[in-house]
Amino acid sequence: MRRRWTFYVALLLIASSLLYLADRRVGILSFVAERVPYFQPSAGDYVNQGREAFRSGDLAKAVVDLQNALEKDPTAAEAYYMLALVFKSMGRFDEAAKAVEDLQRVVEDDLGSAEAHYVLALALESVGRFDEAVRAYQTSADLNPNLAAPHFNLAVIYKAEGKWDLQEAELKRAIELEPEFTGAHFLLADLYYAQNRLEEALAEFQRVIEIGAVGTAELVTAYLRSGDIYARLQDWERAREAWDAALRVDPGNEEAKERLEMYR
């Protein structure tokens, strides 16, 4: 009987302790909640929200978020750039152009910033003002010689304009600055392949495969083109290995299936 009584007393003590701790915990949480200031999103937070809304297709929300960012910080360059993209996607081209013009005024007040000129170049490119975009990318590269991205984007524009020599020079510079820049290796490989510079193209496609960090479509293309080059060099075994690899990445790829069927 005494043992049972002792057990009940211990149980009551434990329950009381738990109730006390719970009460203390609630009290502490209330104390903290009362004294932590209301969270105010920064301009950067609004830009990130706007970017995510744009990616998800909620363009109206993206506009609101990006305008909120600019209310917080009228010099937020990326907010103007994203607004230009959003307005362009909505067919509101005048507003897209105005966002770019507003961004230009911001950059004029920050002439020494490579990043600001880079964002301006992206915005100008997004609305088809390619000559001005080229100048802004070049300024960005001049201000920060260690940035690879401006050189890559210049190469993309030069490719569209058919300026092969300039495209090659910019891609090589981007790779020099960032040796594992997969996109630059892929674009250079594509250029060499189009120019029938097979061994150089093969080397660059192999670098794309080795480095990875590339989309499925680009990786499949790298394997397919490698196989095609091996076939043209009459190295049939390696050609089939490359096409097989393309199928492992994309089992439904018809090009790889046709090549393997043709060169069995």
GROMACS .gro file of C-alpha atoms in nm:
model
  264
    1MET     CA    1   0.000   0.000   0.000
    2ARG     CA    2   0.282   0.236   0.096
    3ARG     CA    3   0.459   0.171  -0.235
    4ARG     CA    4   0.142   0.254  -0.425
    5TRP     CA    5   0.105   0.582  -0.232
    6THR     CA    6   0.468   0.671  -0.304
    7PHE     CA    7   0.412   0.602  -0.672
    8TYR     CA    8   0.108   0.836  -0.686
    9VAL     CA    9   0.297   1.113  -0.508
   10ALA     CA   10   0.586   1.082  -0.754
   11LEU     CA   11   0.343   1.090  -1.045
   12LEU     CA   12   0.179   1.407  -0.911
   13LEU     CA   13   0.518   1.572  -0.868
   14ILE     CA   14   0.616   1.489  -1.224
   15ALA     CA   15   0.285   1.623  -1.357
   16SER     CA   16   0.326   1.944  -1.157
   17SER     CA   17   0.678   1.988  -1.292
   18LEU     CA   18   0.561   1.943  -1.648
   19LEU     CA   19   0.280   2.194  -1.601
   20TYR     CA   20   0.525   2.445  -1.454
   21LEU     CA   21   0.769   2.400  -1.741
   22ALA     CA   22   0.491   2.432  -1.997
   23ASP     CA   23   0.371   2.750  -1.830
   24ARG     CA   24   0.725   2.887  -1.822
   25ARG     CA   25   0.774   2.797  -2.191
   26VAL     CA   26   0.455   2.976  -2.293
   27GLY     CA   27   0.560   3.274  -2.086
   28ILE     CA   28   0.904   3.288  -2.248
   29LEU     CA   29   0.758   3.256  -2.598
   30SER     CA   30   0.507   3.532  -2.525
   31PHE     CA   31   0.787   3.752  -2.393
   32VAL     CA   32   0.990   3.696  -2.712
   33ALA     CA   33   0.691   3.742  -2.943
   34GLU     CA   34   0.602   4.071  -2.778
   35ARG     CA   35   0.952   4.207  -2.817
   36VAL     CA   36   1.061   4.079  -3.163
   37PRO     CA   37   0.992   4.359  -3.413
   38TYR     CA   38   0.753   4.291  -3.700
   39PHE     CA   39   0.947   4.144  -3.992
   40GLN     CA   40   0.982   4.394  -4.275
   41PRO     CA   41   1.090   4.243  -4.608
   42SER     CA   42   1.389   4.414  -4.766
   43ALA     CA   43   1.411   4.523  -5.128
   44GLY     CA   44   1.610   4.207  -5.196
   45ASP     CA   45   1.334   3.993  -5.040
   46TYR     CA   46   1.076   4.155  -5.267
   47VAL     CA   47   1.300   4.102  -5.572
   48ASN     CA   48   1.334   3.733  -5.486
   49GLN     CA   49   0.957   3.703  -5.440
   50GLY     CA   50   0.901   3.880  -5.772
   51ARG     CA   51   1.146   3.651  -5.947
   52GLU     CA   52   0.973   3.341  -5.811
   53ALA     CA   53   0.631   3.478  -5.908
   54PHE     CA   54   0.761   3.544  -6.260
   55ARG     CA   55   0.898   3.191  -6.287
   56SER     CA   56   0.569   3.044  -6.169
   57GLY     CA   57   0.372   3.254  -6.418
   58ASP     CA   58   0.202   3.480  -6.163
   59LEU     CA   59   0.290   3.799  -6.349
   60ALA     CA   60   0.053   4.028  -6.161
   61LYS     CA   61   0.208   3.930  -5.829
   62ALA     CA   62   0.555   3.971  -5.978
   63VAL     CA   63   0.474   4.331  -6.071
   64VAL     CA   64   0.350   4.408  -5.720
   65ASP     CA   65   0.655   4.248  -5.555
   66LEU     CA   66   0.900   4.428  -5.779
   67GLN     CA   67   0.728   4.763  -5.735
   68ASN     CA   68   0.744   4.706  -5.359
   69ALA     CA   69   1.117   4.643  -5.397
   70LEU     CA   70   1.159   4.977  -5.572
   71GLU     CA   71   0.959   5.153  -5.301
   72LYS     CA   72   1.207   5.012  -5.051
   73ASP     CA   73   1.510   5.091  -5.264
   74PRO     CA   74   1.471   5.304  -5.580
   75THR     CA   75   1.827   5.204  -5.680
   76ALA     CA   76   1.757   4.827  -5.686
   77ALA     CA   77   1.888   4.757  -6.036
   78GLU     CA   78   1.766   4.398  -6.056
   79ALA     CA   79   1.410   4.506  -5.975
   80TYR     CA   80   1.403   4.729  -6.285
   81TYR     CA   81   1.545   4.447  -6.496
   82MET     CA   82   1.290   4.196  -6.369
   83LEU     CA   83   1.009   4.449  -6.424
   84ALA     CA   84   1.121   4.489  -6.784
   85LEU     CA   85   1.103   4.110  -6.830
   86VAL     CA   86   0.762   4.085  -6.664
   87PHE     CA   87   0.610   4.375  -6.859
   88LYS     CA   88   0.751   4.233  -7.183
   89SER     CA   89   0.593   3.894  -7.104
   90MET     CA   90   0.261   4.072  -7.041
   91GLY     CA   91   0.282   4.257  -7.372
   92ARG     CA   92   0.316   4.590  -7.189
   93PHE     CA   93   0.609   4.702  -7.401
   94ASP     CA   94   0.595   5.074  -7.317
   95GLU     CA   95   0.623   4.992  -6.947
   96ALA     CA   96   0.906   4.749  -7.017
   97ALA     CA   97   1.090   5.025  -7.204
   98LYS     CA   98   1.030   5.268  -6.917
   99ALA     CA   99   1.172   5.018  -6.667
  100VAL     CA  100   1.489   4.999  -6.878
  101GLU     CA  101   1.509   5.380  -6.901
  102ASP     CA  102   1.470   5.407  -6.523
  103LEU     CA  103   1.746   5.151  -6.482
  104GLN     CA  104   1.971   5.353  -6.713
  105ARG     CA  105   1.928   5.656  -6.486
  106VAL     CA  106   2.021   5.445  -6.182
  107VAL     CA  107   2.334   5.315  -6.356
  108GLU     CA  108   2.435   5.668  -6.456
  109ASP     CA  109   2.452   5.747  -6.085
  110ASP     CA  110   2.666   5.437  -6.023
  111LEU     CA  111   2.908   5.442  -6.315
  112GLY     CA  112   3.178   5.245  -6.134
  113SER     CA  113   2.967   4.934  -6.071
  114ALA     CA  114   3.035   4.639  -6.302
  115GLU     CA  115   2.729   4.460  -6.164
  116ALA     CA  116   2.500   4.757  -6.237
  117HIS     CA  117   2.620   4.776  -6.597
  118TYR     CA  118   2.575   4.398  -6.632
  119VAL     CA  119   2.214   4.417  -6.511
  120LEU     CA  120   2.155   4.712  -6.746
  121ALA     CA  121   2.293   4.505  -7.035
  122LEU     CA  122   2.054   4.220  -6.950
  123ALA     CA  123   1.764   4.462  -6.948
  124LEU     CA  124   1.864   4.624  -7.277
  125GLU     CA  125   1.904   4.282  -7.437
  126SER     CA  126   1.563   4.174  -7.309
  127VAL     CA  127   1.394   4.457  -7.502
  128GLY     CA  128   1.599   4.407  -7.818
  129ARG     CA  129   1.838   4.701  -7.782
  130PHE     CA  130   2.138   4.487  -7.873
  131ASP     CA  131   2.391   4.755  -7.968
  132GLU     CA  132   2.342   4.927  -7.634
  133ALA     CA  133   2.352   4.591  -7.457
  134VAL     CA  134   2.689   4.514  -7.617
  135ARG     CA  135   2.829   4.844  -7.491
  136ALA     CA  136   2.695   4.782  -7.140
  137TYR     CA  137   2.840   4.429  -7.130
  138GLN     CA  138   3.176   4.564  -7.249
  139THR     CA  139   3.169   4.831  -6.979
  140SER     CA  140   3.086   4.569  -6.717
  141ALA     CA  141   3.379   4.355  -6.834
  142ASP     CA  142   3.613   4.655  -6.832
  143LEU     CA  143   3.511   4.754  -6.479
  144ASN     CA  144   3.558   4.401  -6.348
  145PRO     CA  145   3.800   4.199  -6.566
  146ASN     CA  146   3.733   3.888  -6.355
  147LEU     CA  147   3.367   3.854  -6.457
  148ALA     CA  148   3.305   3.574  -6.707
  149ALA     CA  149   2.930   3.632  -6.756
  150PRO     CA  150   2.955   3.953  -6.966
  151HIS     CA  151   3.185   3.776  -7.212
  152PHE     CA  152   2.946   3.482  -7.242
  153ASN     CA  153   2.647   3.708  -7.303
  154LEU     CA  154   2.843   3.905  -7.561
  155ALA     CA  155   2.915   3.575  -7.736
  156VAL     CA  156   2.542   3.495  -7.744
  157ILE     CA  157   2.470   3.827  -7.914
  158TYR     CA  158   2.758   3.786  -8.159
  159LYS     CA  159   2.631   3.438  -8.246
  160ALA     CA  160   2.288   3.581  -8.330
  161GLU     CA  161   2.457   3.846  -8.546
  162GLY     CA  162   2.679   3.593  -8.724
  163LYS     CA  163   3.001   3.746  -8.591
  164TRP     CA  164   3.184   3.416  -8.548
  165ASP     CA  165   3.531   3.550  -8.473
  166LEU     CA  166   3.401   3.780  -8.200
  167GLN     CA  167   3.186   3.500  -8.061
  168GLU     CA  168   3.487   3.268  -8.039
  169ALA     CA  169   3.706   3.532  -7.873
  170GLU     CA  170   3.445   3.609  -7.607
  171LEU     CA  171   3.382   3.242  -7.531
  172LYS     CA  172   3.752   3.174  -7.492
  173ARG     CA  173   3.781   3.471  -7.257
  174ALA     CA  174   3.486   3.346  -7.051
  175ILE     CA  175   3.647   3.001  -7.023
  176GLU     CA  176   3.982   3.154  -6.933
  177LEU     CA  177   3.815   3.335  -6.644
  178GLU     CA  178   3.594   3.042  -6.543
  179PRO     CA  179   3.741   2.711  -6.672
  180GLU     CA  180   3.434   2.506  -6.576
  181PHE     CA  181   3.181   2.740  -6.739
  182THR     CA  182   2.983   2.461  -6.905
  183GLY     CA  183   2.762   2.690  -7.110
  184ALA     CA  184   3.066   2.857  -7.265
  185HIS     CA  185   3.223   2.522  -7.351
  186PHE     CA  186   2.896   2.406  -7.508
  187LEU     CA  187   2.855   2.719  -7.718
  188LEU     CA  188   3.218   2.701  -7.832
  189ALA     CA  189   3.176   2.334  -7.923
  190ASP     CA  190   2.864   2.420  -8.120
  191LEU     CA  191   3.055   2.694  -8.305
  192TYR     CA  192   3.345   2.462  -8.392
  193TYR     CA  193   3.102   2.192  -8.506
  194ALA     CA  194   2.924   2.437  -8.737
  195GLN     CA  195   3.261   2.537  -8.882
  196ASN     CA  196   3.360   2.171  -8.937
  197ARG     CA  197   3.648   2.203  -8.689
  198LEU     CA  198   3.582   1.850  -8.572
  199GLU     CA  199   3.867   1.780  -8.333
  200GLU     CA  200   3.824   2.113  -8.156
  201ALA     CA  201   3.449   2.057  -8.136
  202LEU     CA  202   3.499   1.708  -7.995
  203ALA     CA  203   3.735   1.836  -7.726
  204GLU     CA  204   3.481   2.097  -7.616
  205PHE     CA  205   3.187   1.854  -7.618
  206GLN     CA  206   3.395   1.619  -7.403
  207ARG     CA  207   3.461   1.903  -7.158
  208VAL     CA  208   3.086   1.962  -7.135
  209ILE     CA  209   3.035   1.593  -7.052
  210GLU     CA  210   3.322   1.587  -6.800
  211ILE     CA  211   3.215   1.900  -6.615
  212GLY     CA  212   2.842   1.824  -6.614
  213ALA     CA  213   2.625   2.090  -6.447
  214VAL     CA  214   2.431   2.126  -6.770
  215GLY     CA  215   2.072   2.065  -6.875
  216THR     CA  216   1.956   1.730  -7.012
  217ALA     CA  217   1.909   1.867  -7.365
  218GLU     CA  218   2.264   2.006  -7.376
  219LEU     CA  219   2.413   1.686  -7.235
  220VAL     CA  220   2.227   1.471  -7.489
  221THR     CA  221   2.343   1.702  -7.769
  222ALA     CA  222   2.702   1.676  -7.646
  223TYR     CA  223   2.684   1.295  -7.664
  224LEU     CA  224   2.508   1.297  -8.001
  225ARG     CA  225   2.754   1.539  -8.159
  226SER     CA  226   3.048   1.350  -8.012
  227GLY     CA  227   2.914   1.032  -8.168
  228ASP     CA  228   2.865   1.208  -8.502
  229ILE     CA  229   3.222   1.335  -8.497
  230TYR     CA  230   3.360   0.991  -8.411
  231ALA     CA  231   3.155   0.848  -8.700
  232ARG     CA  232   3.296   1.106  -8.942
  233LEU     CA  233   3.642   1.010  -8.816
  234GLN     CA  234   3.540   0.645  -8.873
  235ASP     CA  235   3.585   0.554  -8.507
  236TRP     CA  236   3.267   0.345  -8.501
  237GLU     CA  237   3.312   0.194  -8.155
  238ARG     CA  238   3.339   0.531  -7.984
  239ALA     CA  239   3.056   0.666  -8.197
  240ARG     CA  240   2.824   0.390  -8.075
  241GLU     CA  241   2.938   0.443  -7.714
  242ALA     CA  242   2.850   0.813  -7.738
  243TRP     CA  243   2.507   0.745  -7.890
  244ASP     CA  244   2.441   0.480  -7.624
  245ALA     CA  245   2.530   0.736  -7.359
  246ALA     CA  246   2.280   0.979  -7.513
  247LEU     CA  247   2.011   0.711  -7.483
  248ARG     CA  248   2.097   0.647  -7.119
  249VAL     CA  249   2.039   1.016  -7.048
  250ASP     CA  250   1.726   1.033  -7.265
  251PRO     CA  251   1.589   0.681  -7.332
  252GLY     CA  252   1.332   0.811  -7.580
  253ASN     CA  253   1.574   1.007  -7.797
  254GLU     CA  254   1.492   0.923  -8.158
  255GLU     CA  255   1.814   1.066  -8.305
  256ALA     CA  256   2.028   0.834  -8.094
  257LYS     CA  257   1.807   0.535  -8.181
  258GLU     CA  258   1.829   0.610  -8.554
  259ARG     CA  259   2.207   0.643  -8.545
  260LEU     CA  260   2.252   0.319  -8.352
  261GLU     CA  261   2.018   0.139  -8.592
  262MET     CA  262   2.204   0.280  -8.893
  263TYR     CA  263   2.552   0.197  -8.767
  264ARG     CA  264   2.499  -0.144  -8.609
   0.00000   0.00000   0.00000
